[in-house]
Coordinates of C-alpha atoms in Angstrom, one line a residue:
M1 CA 2.7 10.9 -15.5
R2 CA 2.6 7.8 -13.3
H3 CA 5.3 6.4 -15.5
V4 CA 7.8 9.3 -15.3
Y5 CA 7.1 10.0 -11.7
R6 CA 9.9 8.9 -9.3
D7 CA 8.5 8.8 -5.7
A8 CA 10.1 9.5 -2.4
Y9 CA 12.0 6.2 -2.5
F10 CA 14.3 8.0 -5.0
T11 CA 15.5 10.4 -2.2
H12 CA 12.9 13.1 -3.3
P13 CA 10.0 12.9 -5.8
H14 CA 10.9 14.1 -9.3
Y15 CA 10.2 13.3 -12.9
A16 CA 12.7 11.5 -15.3
Q17 CA 12.7 10.1 -18.8
N18 CA 10.8 7.0 -19.9
D19 CA 10.2 5.0 -23.0
L20 CA 7.4 6.5 -25.0
Y21 CA 5.8 3.1 -25.9
T22 CA 6.4 0.9 -22.9
G23 CA 6.7 3.4 -20.1
G24 CA 9.9 1.8 -18.9
P25 CA 12.6 4.1 -17.3
R26 CA 15.3 5.0 -19.7
L27 CA 17.2 8.0 -18.5
T28 CA 17.6 9.7 -15.1
W29 CA 18.2 13.3 -16.1
I30 CA 15.9 16.3 -15.7
D31 CA 16.1 19.5 -17.7
S32 CA 15.5 23.1 -17.1
L33 CA 12.3 23.0 -19.3
S34 CA 10.7 20.6 -16.9
A35 CA 10.8 23.3 -14.2
Y36 CA 7.5 24.5 -15.6
Y37 CA 5.7 21.4 -14.6
P38 CA 5.1 22.5 -10.9
G39 CA 3.3 25.5 -12.3
L40 CA 1.2 23.3 -14.5
L41 CA 0.3 21.2 -11.4
V42 CA -0.8 24.4 -9.7
L43 CA -3.1 25.2 -12.6
A44 CA -4.5 21.6 -12.4
G45 CA -5.2 21.9 -8.7
E46 CA -2.4 19.5 -7.6
L47 CA -1.0 22.0 -5.1
D48 CA 0.9 19.6 -2.7
E49 CA 2.6 17.7 -5.6
A50 CA 3.6 21.1 -7.1
V51 CA 5.2 22.3 -3.9
T52 CA 7.1 19.0 -3.5
A53 CA 8.4 19.0 -7.1
H54 CA 9.4 22.6 -7.0
L55 CA 11.8 22.0 -4.0
L56 CA 14.3 20.1 -6.2
Y57 CA 14.6 22.9 -8.8
T58 CA 15.0 25.4 -5.9
A59 CA 17.9 23.3 -4.5
L60 CA 19.5 23.0 -7.9
W61 CA 19.4 26.7 -8.4
S62 CA 20.9 27.2 -5.0
R63 CA 23.8 25.0 -6.0
Y64 CA 24.5 26.4 -9.5
G65 CA 23.1 29.9 -9.3
A66 CA 21.0 28.9 -12.3
L67 CA 19.5 25.8 -13.8
P68 CA 21.8 23.7 -16.1
E69 CA 20.1 22.5 -19.3
R70 CA 20.3 18.9 -18.1
W71 CA 21.2 17.5 -14.7
D72 CA 21.5 13.8 -13.8
A73 CA 19.7 12.7 -10.6
T74 CA 21.8 9.5 -10.4
T75 CA 25.3 11.0 -10.6
G76 CA 24.5 14.4 -9.2
A77 CA 26.3 16.1 -12.0
I78 CA 25.5 18.0 -15.2
H79 CA 24.4 15.5 -17.9
G80 CA 26.2 15.2 -21.2
G81 CA 28.1 18.5 -20.9
L82 CA 24.8 20.5 -21.2
R83 CA 25.9 23.1 -18.6
W84 CA 24.4 26.3 -20.0
W85 CA 21.4 28.4 -19.0
G86 CA 20.1 30.7 -21.6
G87 CA 17.8 32.7 -19.4
R88 CA 14.9 30.2 -19.5
P89 CA 11.7 31.4 -17.7
E90 CA 10.2 28.0 -16.6
F91 CA 11.5 28.0 -13.0
I92 CA 10.5 31.7 -12.4
E93 CA 7.1 31.0 -13.9
S94 CA 6.4 28.1 -11.5
T95 CA 7.6 30.2 -8.6
W96 CA 5.1 32.9 -9.5
Y97 CA 2.2 30.4 -9.8
L98 CA 3.1 28.8 -6.5
Y99 CA 3.3 32.1 -4.6
H100 CA -0.1 33.2 -5.8
A101 CA -1.6 29.8 -4.9
T102 CA 0.0 29.7 -1.4
K103 CA 1.0 33.3 -0.5
D104 CA 4.0 31.6 1.2
P105 CA 6.9 34.1 1.5
W106 CA 9.3 31.2 0.8
Y107 CA 8.6 31.8 -2.9
L108 CA 9.4 35.5 -2.7
H109 CA 12.9 34.6 -1.3
I110 CA 13.3 32.1 -4.2
G111 CA 12.5 35.0 -6.6
E112 CA 15.0 37.2 -4.7
M113 CA 17.7 34.5 -5.0
A114 CA 17.1 34.2 -8.8
L115 CA 17.0 37.9 -9.3
R116 CA 20.3 38.5 -7.4
D117 CA 22.0 35.6 -9.3
I118 CA 20.8 36.9 -12.7
K119 CA 21.8 40.4 -11.9
R120 CA 25.2 39.3 -10.6
R121 CA 26.0 36.9 -13.4
C122 CA 24.1 37.9 -16.5
Y123 CA 24.0 41.7 -16.6
T124 CA 26.1 43.4 -19.4
R125 CA 26.4 46.9 -20.7
C126 CA 24.1 46.2 -23.6
G127 CA 21.6 43.6 -22.3
W128 CA 21.3 40.4 -20.4
A129 CA 23.5 37.5 -21.5
G130 CA 22.9 33.8 -21.0
L131 CA 25.4 31.6 -19.2
Q132 CA 27.5 29.2 -21.2
D133 CA 28.6 27.4 -18.1
V134 CA 26.6 27.7 -14.8
R135 CA 29.6 26.4 -12.9
T136 CA 32.1 29.2 -13.9
G137 CA 29.7 32.0 -14.8
E138 CA 31.0 32.1 -18.4
Q139 CA 28.6 34.2 -20.4
T140 CA 27.3 33.8 -24.0
D141 CA 27.3 36.6 -26.5
R142 CA 23.5 36.2 -26.9
M143 CA 20.3 37.3 -25.3
E144 CA 17.2 35.1 -26.0
S145 CA 13.9 36.8 -26.8
F146 CA 12.1 34.9 -24.1
F147 CA 14.3 36.5 -21.4
L148 CA 12.5 39.8 -21.6
G149 CA 9.3 38.3 -23.0
E150 CA 8.9 35.8 -20.1
T151 CA 11.6 35.6 -17.5
A152 CA 11.7 39.2 -16.6
K153 CA 7.9 39.5 -16.9
Y154 CA 7.3 36.6 -14.4
M155 CA 9.9 38.1 -12.1
Y156 CA 8.2 41.5 -12.1
L157 CA 4.7 40.0 -11.5
L158 CA 6.1 37.9 -8.6
F159 CA 7.0 41.1 -6.7
D160 CA 4.0 43.3 -7.7
P161 CA 1.0 41.8 -6.0
D162 CA -1.2 44.7 -7.1
H163 CA -0.6 44.3 -10.8
P164 CA -3.8 43.9 -12.8
L165 CA -2.7 40.5 -14.0
N166 CA -2.5 39.4 -10.4
T167 CA -5.9 40.7 -9.4
I168 CA -8.0 40.3 -12.6
D169 CA -11.1 38.1 -12.1
A170 CA -11.3 36.7 -15.6
P171 CA -10.2 33.5 -17.4
W172 CA -6.9 34.2 -19.1
V173 CA -3.7 32.4 -19.9
F174 CA -0.2 33.3 -21.1
T175 CA 0.9 32.3 -24.6
T176 CA 4.2 30.5 -25.2
E177 CA 5.9 33.9 -25.4
G178 CA 4.4 35.3 -22.2
H179 CA 1.6 37.4 -23.8
P180 CA -1.6 37.5 -21.7
L181 CA -4.6 36.1 -23.6
I182 CA -8.1 36.7 -22.1
I183 CA -10.6 34.1 -23.2
P184 CA -13.5 35.9 -24.9
K185 CA -16.9 35.6 -23.3
A186 CA -18.4 34.1 -26.4
N187 CA -16.0 31.2 -26.2
R188 CA -16.6 30.4 -22.5
T189 CA -19.7 28.3 -23.2
S190 CA -20.2 25.9 -26.1
T191 CA -23.5 25.5 -27.9
K192 CA -24.6 22.6 -30.1
Q193 CA -27.7 22.6 -32.4
H194 CA -29.6 19.4 -32.8
H195 CA -32.8 18.6 -34.8
N196 CA -35.4 16.2 -33.7
R197 CA -37.6 14.1 -36.0
K198 CA -40.2 16.9 -36.3
G199 CA -37.5 19.4 -37.4
T200 CA -37.8 21.5 -34.3
Q201 CA -34.5 23.2 -33.5
M202 CA -33.0 22.4 -30.1
T203 CA -30.1 24.2 -28.5
T204 CA -28.0 22.7 -25.7
V205 CA -25.6 24.9 -23.7
L206 CA -22.7 23.1 -22.3
K207 CA -21.7 24.8 -19.1
V208 CA -18.0 24.9 -18.1
Q209 CA -17.6 23.8 -14.5
A210 CA -15.3 26.2 -12.6
E211 CA -12.4 24.3 -10.9
Q212 CA -11.2 25.5 -7.6
C213 CA -7.7 25.7 -6.4
P214 CA -7.0 23.8 -3.1
I215 CA -6.4 25.9 0.0
P216 CA -2.7 26.3 0.8
P217 CA -1.1 24.1 3.6
A218 CA -1.8 25.3 7.1
L219 CA 1.0 27.0 9.0
L220 CA 2.6 25.2 11.9
P221 CA 2.5 27.0 15.2
L222 CA 5.1 29.8 15.5
T223 CA 6.1 29.5 11.9
V224 CA 5.9 31.9 8.9
S225 CA 6.4 29.6 6.0
S226 CA 4.7 26.2 5.7
T227 CA 7.2 25.2 3.0
A228 CA 10.2 26.0 5.1
A229 CA 8.7 24.0 8.0
R230 CA 8.2 20.8 5.8
S231 CA 9.9 17.8 7.2
D232 CA 11.1 16.8 3.7
V233 CA 12.6 20.1 2.7
F234 CA 16.2 18.8 3.0
H235 CA 15.3 15.6 1.0
A236 CA 15.5 17.7 -2.1
A237 CA 18.8 19.3 -0.9
S238 CA 20.2 15.8 -0.4
L239 CA 19.2 14.7 -4.0
A240 CA 20.8 18.0 -5.3
R241 CA 23.9 17.2 -3.2
L242 CA 23.8 20.6 -1.4
H243 CA 25.3 19.0 1.7
L244 CA 28.5 18.1 -0.2
M245 CA 29.3 21.6 -1.3
P246 CA 32.0 23.6 0.5
I247 CA 31.2 25.8 3.5
G248 CA 33.3 28.9 3.7
N249 CA 37.0 27.9 3.3
K250 CA 36.3 24.2 3.9
P251 CA 36.6 22.1 0.7
G252 CA 33.6 20.3 -0.7
A253 CA 33.4 16.9 -2.4
P254 CA 36.2 16.7 -5.0
S255 CA 33.9 15.1 -7.6
L256 CA 31.1 17.8 -7.1
D257 CA 30.6 20.8 -9.4
W258 CA 29.0 24.1 -8.3
A259 CA 29.0 27.8 -9.0
S260 CA 32.5 28.9 -8.2
D261 CA 31.2 32.5 -7.6
H262 CA 28.4 31.4 -5.4
P263 CA 27.5 34.1 -2.7
S264 CA 27.1 31.5 0.0
L265 CA 30.8 30.6 -0.3
T266 CA 31.5 33.8 1.5
M267 CA 29.0 32.8 4.3
L268 CA 26.4 35.3 3.4
G269 CA 23.0 34.6 5.0
P270 CA 22.2 32.2 7.8
E271 CA 24.6 29.4 8.4
S272 CA 23.5 25.9 8.4
P273 CA 25.1 23.8 11.2
T274 CA 25.4 20.7 9.0
N275 CA 24.9 21.6 5.3
F276 CA 26.4 24.0 2.7
T277 CA 23.5 26.4 3.3
F278 CA 19.9 26.7 3.8
Y279 CA 18.1 27.1 0.5
P280 CA 17.2 29.3 -1.1
W281 CA 20.4 31.1 0.1
T282 CA 18.4 34.3 0.5
L283 CA 16.2 32.7 3.2
P284 CA 16.0 34.9 6.3
L285 CA 16.5 33.6 9.8
N286 CA 12.9 34.3 10.8
L287 CA 11.6 31.8 8.2
I288 CA 13.8 28.9 9.5
P289 CA 12.0 26.9 12.2
S290 CA 13.9 27.0 15.5
N291 CA 13.1 23.3 16.2
G292 CA 12.7 22.0 12.7
Y293 CA 13.5 18.5 11.8
S294 CA 13.9 16.3 8.8
T295 CA 12.3 12.9 8.3
K296 CA 14.4 9.9 7.5
L297 CA 15.2 9.4 3.9
S298 CA 13.3 6.4 2.4
N299 CA 15.0 3.5 0.8
K300 CA 13.2 1.6 -1.9
P301 CA 13.2 -2.1 -1.1
T302 CA 14.6 -4.1 -4.0
F303 CA 16.1 -7.5 -4.5
D304 CA 17.2 -9.7 -7.4
L305 CA 15.9 -13.1 -8.2
T306 CA 18.6 -14.9 -10.2
F307 CA 18.1 -18.3 -11.9
P308 CA 21.1 -20.6 -12.1
T309 CA 22.6 -21.3 -15.5
T310 CA 21.4 -24.6 -16.9
A311 CA 24.1 -27.0 -18.0
G312 CA 24.9 -26.5 -21.7
T313 CA 22.8 -23.3 -22.0
G314 CA 23.2 -19.6 -21.2
L315 CA 21.7 -16.2 -22.0
E316 CA 21.3 -16.5 -25.7
I317 CA 19.9 -14.4 -28.5
G318 CA 16.1 -14.7 -28.4
T319 CA 15.9 -15.3 -24.7
L320 CA 13.7 -12.2 -24.4
Q321 CA 11.0 -11.6 -27.0
K322 CA 9.0 -8.4 -27.2
I323 CA 5.3 -9.0 -27.4
D324 CA 2.2 -6.8 -27.2
G325 CA 2.0 -5.5 -23.7
G326 CA 5.1 -7.1 -22.3
V327 CA 8.0 -9.5 -22.8
L328 CA 8.0 -13.2 -23.5
V329 CA 10.8 -15.2 -21.7
N330 CA 11.9 -18.2 -23.7
S331 CA 14.7 -19.2 -21.3
I332 CA 15.3 -18.5 -17.6
S333 CA 18.8 -19.9 -17.6
G334 CA 21.1 -17.3 -16.0
L335 CA 18.3 -14.7 -16.1
R336 CA 18.0 -12.0 -13.4
F337 CA 14.7 -10.6 -12.3
G338 CA 14.9 -7.2 -10.5
M339 CA 12.1 -6.9 -8.0
V340 CA 10.9 -3.6 -6.4
L341 CA 8.3 -3.0 -3.7
E342 CA 5.4 -0.9 -5.2
S343 CA 4.5 2.3 -3.4
P344 CA 1.7 2.5 -2.8
A345 CA 1.0 -1.2 -3.4
P346 CA -2.5 -2.6 -4.0
E347 CA -1.7 -5.2 -1.5
E348 CA 0.8 -5.2 1.3
H349 CA 4.3 -6.3 0.4
E350 CA 3.6 -6.6 -3.3
Y351 CA 6.7 -6.6 -5.5
R352 CA 6.9 -5.8 -9.2
I353 CA 9.4 -7.0 -11.8
Y354 CA 11.1 -3.8 -13.0
T355 CA 14.1 -5.2 -14.8
L356 CA 14.9 -8.4 -16.8
G357 CA 18.7 -8.5 -16.8
N358 CA 19.7 -5.0 -17.8
F359 CA 16.4 -4.3 -19.6
A360 CA 14.1 -1.9 -17.7
L361 CA 10.4 -2.7 -17.9
G362 CA 7.4 -0.3 -17.8
R363 CA 5.1 -0.2 -14.9
D364 CA 2.3 -1.8 -16.9
E365 CA 4.4 -4.3 -18.9
H366 CA 3.8 -8.0 -18.2
I367 CA 6.1 -11.0 -18.1
A368 CA 5.0 -14.2 -19.9
L369 CA 6.7 -17.6 -19.4
S370 CA 5.7 -20.6 -21.6
R371 CA 5.3 -24.1 -20.3
D372 CA 8.5 -25.1 -22.1
T373 CA 10.4 -22.4 -20.3
L374 CA 9.3 -23.8 -16.9
S375 CA 10.3 -27.3 -18.0
Q376 CA 13.9 -26.2 -17.6
I377 CA 13.5 -26.2 -13.8
N378 CA 14.4 -29.3 -11.8
P379 CA 11.0 -31.1 -11.2
T380 CA 12.2 -32.0 -7.7
D381 CA 12.7 -28.3 -6.7
P382 CA 10.0 -27.7 -4.1
H383 CA 10.0 -23.9 -4.9
F384 CA 9.0 -24.6 -8.5
T385 CA 6.8 -27.7 -8.3
R386 CA 3.2 -27.3 -9.2
M387 CA 0.9 -28.8 -6.6
R388 CA -2.8 -29.0 -6.3
D389 CA -4.1 -26.6 -3.7
V390 CA -6.2 -28.8 -1.3
E391 CA -6.0 -26.5 1.7
A392 CA -9.0 -24.3 0.9
M393 CA -12.7 -25.0 0.8
D394 CA -16.1 -23.2 0.8
L395 CA -18.0 -23.7 4.1
I396 CA -21.8 -23.5 3.6
I397 CA -23.8 -23.1 6.8
D398 CA -27.5 -22.8 7.4
V399 CA -28.0 -20.5 10.5
P400 CA -31.4 -19.5 12.1
H401 CA -32.3 -15.8 12.0
P402 CA -31.5 -14.0 15.2
E403 CA -35.1 -13.6 16.1
E404 CA -35.8 -17.3 15.8
P405 CA -35.5 -19.6 18.9
V406 CA -32.1 -21.2 19.1
V407 CA -31.3 -24.2 21.4
E408 CA -28.2 -23.6 23.4
A409 CA -25.5 -26.2 23.0
L410 CA -23.7 -27.8 25.9
A411 CA -20.0 -27.0 25.7
Y412 CA -17.4 -29.7 26.3
N413 CA -15.3 -27.8 28.8
N414 CA -13.4 -29.7 31.4
T415 CA -12.8 -26.5 33.4
A416 CA -16.5 -25.6 33.8
L417 CA -16.6 -26.9 37.4
T418 CA -13.9 -26.8 40.0
D419 CA -12.3 -30.0 41.0
H420 CA -13.7 -30.0 44.6
V421 CA -17.3 -30.3 43.3
F422 CA -16.5 -33.8 41.9
D423 CA -15.3 -35.0 45.3
F424 CA -18.4 -37.1 46.0
S425 CA -19.4 -40.5 47.3
L426 CA -22.0 -43.0 46.1
D427 CA -24.4 -44.4 48.6
I428 CA -26.2 -47.2 46.8
D429 CA -28.1 -50.2 48.2
L430 CA -26.6 -53.2 46.4
D431 CA -29.7 -55.3 46.9
A432 CA -32.0 -52.7 45.4
L433 CA -29.5 -52.3 42.6
D434 CA -29.7 -55.9 41.7
A435 CA -33.5 -55.8 41.7
T436 CA -34.1 -52.7 39.6
S437 CA -34.4 -52.7 35.8
S438 CA -32.8 -49.3 35.4
P439 CA -29.6 -49.3 37.5
G440 CA -28.3 -46.2 35.7
D441 CA -31.2 -44.1 36.9
M442 CA -30.5 -45.2 40.5
V443 CA -26.9 -44.0 40.2
L444 CA -28.0 -40.7 38.8
D445 CA -30.6 -40.2 41.5
S446 CA -27.9 -40.6 44.2
L447 CA -25.6 -37.9 42.8
P448 CA -25.6 -34.2 43.9
K449 CA -27.5 -31.9 41.6
A450 CA -24.6 -29.6 41.2
L451 CA -22.6 -32.2 39.2
F452 CA -25.1 -32.1 36.3
A453 CA -23.9 -28.6 35.3
D454 CA -21.0 -30.4 33.5
V455 CA -22.4 -33.7 32.2
H456 CA -19.4 -34.5 30.1
R457 CA -17.0 -34.5 33.0
L458 CA -19.5 -36.3 35.2
A459 CA -19.7 -39.1 32.6
E460 CA -15.9 -39.3 32.6
Q461 CA -15.9 -39.5 36.4
L462 CA -18.4 -42.4 36.3
D463 CA -16.4 -44.2 33.6
G464 CA -13.4 -43.8 35.9
L465 CA -15.1 -45.7 38.7
V466 CA -15.7 -48.8 36.6
G467 CA -13.5 -51.6 37.8
V468 CA -12.5 -49.9 41.0
L469 CA -14.4 -52.5 43.2
P470 CA -13.4 -56.1 42.6
D471 CA -16.2 -58.5 41.8
A472 CA -18.8 -55.7 41.5
D473 CA -20.2 -56.3 38.0
S474 CA -23.6 -54.9 38.9
I475 CA -22.1 -51.6 40.1
D476 CA -19.9 -51.4 36.9
D477 CA -23.0 -52.0 34.7
A478 CA -24.9 -49.3 36.6
L479 CA -22.0 -46.8 36.2
R480 CA -21.8 -47.5 32.5
D481 CA -25.5 -47.1 32.0
A482 CA -25.5 -43.8 33.9
A483 CA -22.6 -42.4 31.8
K484 CA -24.4 -43.5 28.6
Q485 CA -27.6 -41.7 29.7
L486 CA -25.7 -38.5 30.4
R487 CA -24.1 -38.5 27.0
S488 CA -27.3 -39.3 25.2
K489 CA -29.1 -36.4 27.0
S490 CA -26.4 -33.9 26.1
S491 CA -26.4 -35.0 22.5
A492 CA -30.2 -34.5 22.3
A493 CA -29.7 -31.0 23.5
L494 CA -27.2 -30.1 20.7
P495 CA -28.7 -28.0 17.8
S496 CA -28.9 -29.7 14.4
S497 CA -30.8 -29.0 11.2
S498 CA -32.5 -32.4 11.4
G499 CA -33.9 -31.7 14.9
A500 CA -34.9 -28.2 14.2
S501 CA -38.5 -27.2 14.5
P502 CA -40.4 -26.2 11.3
R503 CA -40.2 -22.6 12.5
Q504 CA -36.4 -22.8 12.6
K505 CA -36.3 -24.2 9.0
K506 CA -38.4 -21.4 7.7
G507 CA -36.1 -18.8 9.3
L508 CA -32.8 -20.2 8.2
Q509 CA -30.1 -18.1 6.5
R510 CA -27.4 -19.5 4.3
F511 CA -23.8 -18.3 4.6
T512 CA -20.9 -19.2 2.4
T513 CA -17.4 -18.4 3.7
P514 CA -13.9 -19.6 2.6
A515 CA -12.2 -21.8 5.1
M516 CA -8.6 -23.1 5.4
L517 CA -7.8 -26.7 6.3
P518 CA -5.0 -27.4 8.8
I519 CA -1.6 -28.4 7.6
G520 CA 1.4 -30.0 9.2
P521 CA 1.7 -33.2 11.3
G522 CA -1.6 -34.8 12.0
A523 CA -3.5 -32.9 9.3
A524 CA -5.5 -34.9 6.8
P525 CA -7.4 -33.9 3.6
L526 CA -11.1 -33.8 3.3
P527 CA -12.8 -37.2 2.9
A528 CA -13.5 -38.2 -0.7
A529 CA -17.2 -38.6 0.2
I530 CA -17.5 -34.8 0.4
D531 CA -16.5 -34.4 -3.3
S532 CA -18.9 -37.1 -4.4
S533 CA -21.9 -35.7 -2.5
P534 CA -24.4 -33.4 -4.2
D535 CA -23.5 -29.8 -4.7
P536 CA -24.8 -28.2 -1.4
R537 CA -25.5 -25.0 -3.3
S538 CA -28.3 -26.8 -5.1
L539 CA -29.9 -28.0 -1.9
S540 CA -32.6 -26.0 -0.1
T541 CA -32.0 -24.5 3.3
G542 CA -32.2 -26.9 6.1
N543 CA -31.4 -29.9 3.9
L544 CA -27.6 -29.9 4.0
P545 CA -26.1 -33.5 4.2
Y546 CA -24.3 -32.9 7.5
T547 CA -26.7 -32.2 10.3
T548 CA -25.2 -33.1 13.7
I549 CA -22.5 -30.9 14.8
L550 CA -20.6 -31.1 18.1
I551 CA -18.8 -28.0 19.3
I552 CA -16.0 -28.8 21.8
D553 CA -14.6 -25.8 23.6
S554 CA -11.2 -27.4 24.1
D555 CA -8.1 -28.1 22.1
L556 CA -8.0 -31.7 23.6
C557 CA -4.4 -31.2 24.5
D558 CA -4.8 -31.6 28.3
T559 CA -8.0 -33.7 28.4
S560 CA -8.9 -37.3 27.9
P561 CA -10.0 -38.4 24.4
I562 CA -13.5 -37.7 23.2
P563 CA -15.9 -40.4 24.3
L564 CA -16.5 -42.9 21.5
D565 CA -20.3 -42.5 21.5
L566 CA -20.0 -38.8 20.8
V567 CA -17.7 -39.4 17.8
T568 CA -20.1 -42.0 16.4
T569 CA -23.2 -39.9 16.8
H570 CA -22.0 -36.6 15.3
T571 CA -20.8 -36.0 11.7
I572 CA -18.9 -32.8 12.4
L573 CA -16.7 -32.1 15.4
I574 CA -15.5 -28.5 16.0
I575 CA -12.5 -28.1 18.4
R576 CA -10.2 -25.3 19.1
R577 CA -7.0 -25.0 17.1
G578 CA -4.0 -26.4 19.1
G579 CA -0.6 -24.8 19.5

């Protein structure tokens, strides 16, 4: 049924005609026979879907005082002149099933509406006639056998809750002519006899699992009918065009047909402030919610993808070729693809091709385009140019177990210390500086201990002092040596697989995660050396080719460049994404 089902994007859910082989939509009419399907849904346990589907047939009966043989959901009119109602029972039967599944008084008033309309329009001196035209009330000189055999029977059972057929606790069904058929006890279980190799007879009893009907919808506070309080109850009225019918002496839509003898035309029953009538038109005031509301109608998002006509070609015979499971497109010149948003979609914003030109496709049909078909597209068109995807990669990382010791890395963060901490002065004996063999140590010993909390920034500050004093080569050499020592010490503290202890190697876990490379100005592809290196998946843990990683907690937009010695001593640099 997923092929014939039209969801809420078609104003209100209903079922229409589809191609038997492809599942593609073909016709938009519904018939009076399909009014039984809500009752079948009740028997299958699909109670909510049954309630929703039954609303449209109720609205159509409210409009015509019966159900026409065929009604078109697209035009809102009777389809093909099939305007008769021969007393069919399907709508009454579904109403009876739904009432016993929900105990909602809404369905009793639907039965009352149908009973009053049938008595008013179909009763004759010698029986019950069918309607030749549901619009005018013209009768046919004929009474079908199923009217008394089914229609009248279901109507009677609807209003007699104590009838044995409504209270019997036994498996039974109605035949096609409305005769109750109780399933014999002997047929409620199935037995099969098998013989093993030794010839011993074995009997297996297949038990039938009893299905349970879902509980009816819960009532909203201060309401009597859960169906009348639904927020989509007027969606079905909108699809049936009830709001376009006349109210009292006010004219309705000139192109709309309805029952000219409809009781609501004389303003019987509660008056709707905006519509032709509440439906069913027998609905009492106490079932209408005082503060009820209707949700907004849904619009199915669609768009067309049209290809331009190629010079010298057009939509020719053989452009579309039917194949197993779909359609083969031999030319896209002038072809229009109709796209529709699936509901529900497996992925968000997923569109499906539902038409090729004026040809409707089934939900499971596929579109195939050959390489020659795609060659008709301009090769310089960026929307249809095949490009190698070099933006994705698999990132393989060896990570120590949480219980293993992990060396904390020093972060490159130029905001770790406030600026006033770096307001310092150097008090160095120049004579002692010239005599020492390690001038960098002498500079570091003279600095306040608080500065070493951010060694990267301290090294930058020392580099900035180089050349400040004229003719002070010894001081400049000492400053450079001190900055170099700071950076080498911070690099030694960074974690890497090559410097990990044996215990860390034993406790490594390997993770593989997809990663996206940056694009846009300044982005570059991965170096070719990565593709030529051994497959890292074949390497044991702790032996990946890239071992020294520097994590920089900055996007480098507002800081000075990374010191050259850090770049040369680390194979991978991790920085924050800019922007």
